PDB file of C-alpha atoms in Angstrom:
ATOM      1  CA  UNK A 538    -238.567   9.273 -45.259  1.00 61.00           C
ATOM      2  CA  UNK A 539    -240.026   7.616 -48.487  1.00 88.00           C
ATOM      3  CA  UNK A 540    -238.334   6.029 -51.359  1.00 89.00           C
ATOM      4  CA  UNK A 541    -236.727   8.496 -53.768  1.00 94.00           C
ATOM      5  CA  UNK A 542    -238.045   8.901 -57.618  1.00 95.00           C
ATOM      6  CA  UNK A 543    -234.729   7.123 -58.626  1.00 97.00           C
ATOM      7  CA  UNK A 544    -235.794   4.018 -56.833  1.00 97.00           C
ATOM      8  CA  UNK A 545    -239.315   4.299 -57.684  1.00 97.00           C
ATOM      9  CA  UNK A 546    -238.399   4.345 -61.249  1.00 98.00           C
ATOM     10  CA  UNK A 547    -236.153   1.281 -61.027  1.00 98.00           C
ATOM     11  CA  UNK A 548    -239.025  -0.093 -59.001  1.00 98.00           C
ATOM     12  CA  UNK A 549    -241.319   0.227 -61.654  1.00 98.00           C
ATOM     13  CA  UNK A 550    -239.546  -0.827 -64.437  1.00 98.00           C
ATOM     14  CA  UNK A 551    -238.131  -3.693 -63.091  1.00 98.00           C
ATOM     15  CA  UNK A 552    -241.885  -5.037 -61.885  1.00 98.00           C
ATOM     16  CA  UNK A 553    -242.704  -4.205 -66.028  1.00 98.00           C
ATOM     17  CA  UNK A 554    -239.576  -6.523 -66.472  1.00 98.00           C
ATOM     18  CA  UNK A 555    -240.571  -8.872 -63.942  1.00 98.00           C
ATOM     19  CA  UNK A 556    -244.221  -9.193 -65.537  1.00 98.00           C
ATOM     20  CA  UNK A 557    -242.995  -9.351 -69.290  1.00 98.00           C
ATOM     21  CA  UNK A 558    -241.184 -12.308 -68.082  1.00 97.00           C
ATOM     22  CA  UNK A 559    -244.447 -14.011 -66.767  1.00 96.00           C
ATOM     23  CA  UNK A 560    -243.648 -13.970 -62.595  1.00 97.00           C
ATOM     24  CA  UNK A 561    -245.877 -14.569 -60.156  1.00 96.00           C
ATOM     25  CA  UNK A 562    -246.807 -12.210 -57.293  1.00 96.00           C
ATOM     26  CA  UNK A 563    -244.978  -8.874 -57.985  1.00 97.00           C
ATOM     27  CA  UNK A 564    -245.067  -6.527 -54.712  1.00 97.00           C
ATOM     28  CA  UNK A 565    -242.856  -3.673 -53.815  1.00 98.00           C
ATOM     29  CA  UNK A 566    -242.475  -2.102 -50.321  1.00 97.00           C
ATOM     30  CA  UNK A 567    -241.183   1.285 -49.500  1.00 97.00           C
ATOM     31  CA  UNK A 568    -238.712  -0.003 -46.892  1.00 97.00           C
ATOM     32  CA  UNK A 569    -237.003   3.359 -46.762  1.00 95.00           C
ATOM     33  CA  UNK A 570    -238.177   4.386 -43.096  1.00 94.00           C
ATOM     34  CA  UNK A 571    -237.328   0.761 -41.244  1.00 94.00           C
ATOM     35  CA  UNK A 572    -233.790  -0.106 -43.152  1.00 92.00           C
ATOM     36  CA  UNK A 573    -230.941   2.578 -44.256  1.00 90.00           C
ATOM     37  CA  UNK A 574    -229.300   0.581 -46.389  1.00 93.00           C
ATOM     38  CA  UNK A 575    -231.861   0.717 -49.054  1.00 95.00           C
ATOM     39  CA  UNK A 576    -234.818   2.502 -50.067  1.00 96.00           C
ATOM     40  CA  UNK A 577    -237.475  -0.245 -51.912  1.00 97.00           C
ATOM     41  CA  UNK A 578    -238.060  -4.054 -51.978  1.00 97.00           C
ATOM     42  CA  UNK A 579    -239.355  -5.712 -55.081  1.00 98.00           C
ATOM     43  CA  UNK A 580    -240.815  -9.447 -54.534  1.00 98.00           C
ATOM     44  CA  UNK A 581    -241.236 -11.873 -57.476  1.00 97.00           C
ATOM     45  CA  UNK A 582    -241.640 -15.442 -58.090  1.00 96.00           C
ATOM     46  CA  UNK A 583    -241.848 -18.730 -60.805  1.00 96.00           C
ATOM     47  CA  UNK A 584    -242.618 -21.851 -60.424  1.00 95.00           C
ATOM     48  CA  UNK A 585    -239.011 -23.047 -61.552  1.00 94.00           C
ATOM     49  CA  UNK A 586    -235.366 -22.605 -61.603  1.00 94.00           C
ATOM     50  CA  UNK A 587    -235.403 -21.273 -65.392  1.00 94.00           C
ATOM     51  CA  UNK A 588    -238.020 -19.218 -65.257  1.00 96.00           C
ATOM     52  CA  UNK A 589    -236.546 -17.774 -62.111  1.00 97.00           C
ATOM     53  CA  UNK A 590    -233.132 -17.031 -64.218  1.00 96.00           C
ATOM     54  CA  UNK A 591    -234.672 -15.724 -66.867  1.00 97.00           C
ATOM     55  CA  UNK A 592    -236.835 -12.846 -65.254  1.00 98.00           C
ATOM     56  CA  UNK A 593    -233.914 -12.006 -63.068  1.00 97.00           C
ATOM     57  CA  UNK A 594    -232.005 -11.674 -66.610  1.00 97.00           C
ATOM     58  CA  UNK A 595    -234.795 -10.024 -68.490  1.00 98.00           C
ATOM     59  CA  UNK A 596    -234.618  -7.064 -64.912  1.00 98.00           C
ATOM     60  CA  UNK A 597    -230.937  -7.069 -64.866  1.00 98.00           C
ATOM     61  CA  UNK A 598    -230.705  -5.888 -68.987  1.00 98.00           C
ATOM     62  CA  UNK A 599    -233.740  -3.677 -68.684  1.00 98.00           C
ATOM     63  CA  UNK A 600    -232.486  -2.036 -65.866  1.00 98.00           C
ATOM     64  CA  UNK A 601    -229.137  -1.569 -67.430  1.00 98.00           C
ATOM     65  CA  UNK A 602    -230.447  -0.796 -71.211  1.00 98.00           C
ATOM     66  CA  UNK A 603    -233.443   2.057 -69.848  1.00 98.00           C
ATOM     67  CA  UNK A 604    -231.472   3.159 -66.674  1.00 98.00           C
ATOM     68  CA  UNK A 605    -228.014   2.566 -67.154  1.00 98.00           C
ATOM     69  CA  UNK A 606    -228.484   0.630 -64.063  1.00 98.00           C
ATOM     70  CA  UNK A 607    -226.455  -2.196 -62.858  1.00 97.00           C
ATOM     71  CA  UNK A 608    -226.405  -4.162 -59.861  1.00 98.00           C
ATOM     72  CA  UNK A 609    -223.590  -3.903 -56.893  1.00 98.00           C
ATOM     73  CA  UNK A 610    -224.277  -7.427 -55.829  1.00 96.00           C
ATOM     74  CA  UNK A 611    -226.161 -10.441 -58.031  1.00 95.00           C
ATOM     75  CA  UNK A 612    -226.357 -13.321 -55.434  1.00 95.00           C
ATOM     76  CA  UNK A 613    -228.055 -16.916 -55.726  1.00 92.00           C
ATOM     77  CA  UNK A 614    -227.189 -18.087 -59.253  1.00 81.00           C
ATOM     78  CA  UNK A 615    -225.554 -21.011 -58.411  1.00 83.00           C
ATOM     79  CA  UNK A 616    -228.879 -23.075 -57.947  1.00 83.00           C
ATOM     80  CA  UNK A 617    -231.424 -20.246 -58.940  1.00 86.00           C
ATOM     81  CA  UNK A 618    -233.932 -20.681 -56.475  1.00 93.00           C
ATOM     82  CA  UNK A 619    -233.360 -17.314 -54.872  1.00 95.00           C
ATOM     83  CA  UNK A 620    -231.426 -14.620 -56.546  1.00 97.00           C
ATOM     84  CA  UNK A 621    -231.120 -11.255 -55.573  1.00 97.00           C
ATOM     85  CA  UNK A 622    -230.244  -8.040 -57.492  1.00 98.00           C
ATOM     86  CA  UNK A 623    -228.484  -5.372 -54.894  1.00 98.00           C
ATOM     87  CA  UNK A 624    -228.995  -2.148 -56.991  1.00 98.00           C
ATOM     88  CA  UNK A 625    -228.610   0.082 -53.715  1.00 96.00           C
ATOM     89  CA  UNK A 626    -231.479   2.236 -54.511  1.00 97.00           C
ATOM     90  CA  UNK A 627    -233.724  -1.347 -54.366  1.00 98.00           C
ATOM     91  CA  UNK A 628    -233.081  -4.864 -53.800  1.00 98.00           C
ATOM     92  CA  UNK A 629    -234.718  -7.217 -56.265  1.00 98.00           C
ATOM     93  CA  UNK A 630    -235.558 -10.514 -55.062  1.00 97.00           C
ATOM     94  CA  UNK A 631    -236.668 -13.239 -57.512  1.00 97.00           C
ATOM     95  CA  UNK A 632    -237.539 -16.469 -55.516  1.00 96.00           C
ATOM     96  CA  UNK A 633    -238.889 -19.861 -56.185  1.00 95.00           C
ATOM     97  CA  UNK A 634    -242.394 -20.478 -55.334  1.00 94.00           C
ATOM     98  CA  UNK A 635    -241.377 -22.719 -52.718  1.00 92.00           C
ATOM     99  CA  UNK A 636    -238.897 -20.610 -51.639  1.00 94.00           C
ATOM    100  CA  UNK A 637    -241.623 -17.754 -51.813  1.00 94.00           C
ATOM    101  CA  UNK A 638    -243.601 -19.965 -49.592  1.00 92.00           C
ATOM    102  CA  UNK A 639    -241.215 -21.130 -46.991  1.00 93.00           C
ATOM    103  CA  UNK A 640    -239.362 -18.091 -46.343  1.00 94.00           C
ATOM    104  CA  UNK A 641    -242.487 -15.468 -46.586  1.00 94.00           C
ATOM    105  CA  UNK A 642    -240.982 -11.783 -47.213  1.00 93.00           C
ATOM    106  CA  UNK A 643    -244.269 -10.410 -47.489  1.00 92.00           C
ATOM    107  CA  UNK A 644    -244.784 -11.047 -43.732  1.00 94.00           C
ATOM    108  CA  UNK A 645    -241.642  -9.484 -42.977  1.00 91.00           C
ATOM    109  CA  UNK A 646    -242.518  -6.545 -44.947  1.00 93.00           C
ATOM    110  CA  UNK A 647    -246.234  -6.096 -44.022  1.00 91.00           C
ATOM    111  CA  UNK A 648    -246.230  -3.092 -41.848  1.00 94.00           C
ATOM    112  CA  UNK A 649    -243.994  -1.114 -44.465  1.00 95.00           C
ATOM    113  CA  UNK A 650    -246.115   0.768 -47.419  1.00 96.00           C
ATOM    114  CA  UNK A 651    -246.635  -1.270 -50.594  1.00 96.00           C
ATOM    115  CA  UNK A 652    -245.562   1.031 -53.889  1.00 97.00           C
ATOM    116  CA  UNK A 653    -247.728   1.490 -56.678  1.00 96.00           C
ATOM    117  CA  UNK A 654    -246.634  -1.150 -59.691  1.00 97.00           C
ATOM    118  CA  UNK A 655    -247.619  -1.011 -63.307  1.00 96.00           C
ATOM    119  CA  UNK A 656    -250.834  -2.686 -64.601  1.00 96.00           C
ATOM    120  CA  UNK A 657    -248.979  -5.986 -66.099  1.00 96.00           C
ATOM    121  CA  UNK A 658    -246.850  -6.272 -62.400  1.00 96.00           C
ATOM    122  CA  UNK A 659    -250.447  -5.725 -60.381  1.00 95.00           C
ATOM    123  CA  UNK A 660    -252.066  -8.617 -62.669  1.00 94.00           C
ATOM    124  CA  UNK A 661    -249.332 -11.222 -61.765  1.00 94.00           C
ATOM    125  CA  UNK A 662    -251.200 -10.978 -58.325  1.00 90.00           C
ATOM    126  CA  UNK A 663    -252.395 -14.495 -57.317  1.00 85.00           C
ATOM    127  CA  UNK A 664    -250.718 -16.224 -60.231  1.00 74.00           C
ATOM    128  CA  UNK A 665    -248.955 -18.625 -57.809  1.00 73.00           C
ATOM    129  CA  UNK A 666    -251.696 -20.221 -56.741  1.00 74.00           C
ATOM    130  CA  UNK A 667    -253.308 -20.594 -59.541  1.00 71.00           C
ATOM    131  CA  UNK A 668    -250.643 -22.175 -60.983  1.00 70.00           C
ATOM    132  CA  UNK A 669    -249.854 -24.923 -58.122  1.00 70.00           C
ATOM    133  CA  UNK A 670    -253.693 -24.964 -58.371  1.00 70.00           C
ATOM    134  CA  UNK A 671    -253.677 -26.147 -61.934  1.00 69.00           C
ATOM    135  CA  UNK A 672    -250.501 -27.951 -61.307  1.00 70.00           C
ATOM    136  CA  UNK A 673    -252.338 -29.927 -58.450  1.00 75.00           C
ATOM    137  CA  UNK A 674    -255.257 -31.015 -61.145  1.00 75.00           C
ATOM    138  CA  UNK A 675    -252.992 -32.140 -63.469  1.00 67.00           C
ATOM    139  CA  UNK A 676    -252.655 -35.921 -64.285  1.00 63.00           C
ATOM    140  CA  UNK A 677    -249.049 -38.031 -64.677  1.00 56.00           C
ATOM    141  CA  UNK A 678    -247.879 -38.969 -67.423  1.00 52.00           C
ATOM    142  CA  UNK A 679    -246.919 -42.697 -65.933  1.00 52.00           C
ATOM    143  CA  UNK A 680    -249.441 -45.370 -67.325  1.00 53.00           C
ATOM    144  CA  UNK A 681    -250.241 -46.559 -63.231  1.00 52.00           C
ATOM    145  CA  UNK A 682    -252.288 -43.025 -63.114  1.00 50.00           C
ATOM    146  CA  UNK A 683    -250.094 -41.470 -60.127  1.00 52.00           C
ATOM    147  CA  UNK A 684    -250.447 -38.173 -59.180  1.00 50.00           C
ATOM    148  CA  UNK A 685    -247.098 -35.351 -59.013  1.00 46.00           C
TER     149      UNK A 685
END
């Protein structure tokens, strides 16, 4: 069984969403054969709690505005380091980097088939660590020269 065209086209505009909205890393995974409770996963991440808010935000109205779309289940805001949108069709989860890091979906997910994204959602692609990269090189502010 594959993902259906409904889910691929939430896939895909929610990754455009995701992108606009300047995320890190945007996957999908056709997770259609291994679970039955949904057909796609779509994996995004930023490098705080705002940013994480806001691209969940900018995926919930896009979704709902160009597919009439809305989610059965938002969980996560509370501290918004993981949310996740439960549209049925997909799940949508929008993760701190850290969290990103720790709790590694990807690796869960590897043996499943990743789904073709838009351009824009394909260049987020190593954006994470090039961020925490730049982040890393970055001097203090403080006047005793300490690093973050």
């Amino acid at each position: 069984m594959t993902a259906t065209d409904r889910s691929l086209e939430l896939i895909h505009t929610a990754a455009q969403a995701a992108a606009d909205k300047l995320a890190h890393d945007v996957i999908a995974y056709d997770v259609s054969d291994v679970l039955s409770i949904t057909d796609a996963f779509l994996l995004a991440s930023a490098p705080n709690d705002r940013q994480v808010k806001a691209i969940v935000d900018e995926i919930e109205e896009r979704l709902q505005k160009d597919l009439g779309a809305k989610p059965v289940r938002r969980e996560g805001d509370r501290e918004s380091r993981w949310i996740l949108l439960d549209y049925v069709d997909i799940v949508v989860h929008v993760q701190h980097s850290e969290e990103r890091v720790f709790y590694a979906l990807e690796r869960l997910w590897k043996d499943c088939p990743e789904l073709e994204l838009p351009a824009d959602a394909k260049a987020t692609r190593g954006k994470a660590e090039e961020h925490a990269r730049l982040q890393a090189t970055e001097p203090a502010d403080e006047p005793d020269g300490e690093w973050r």
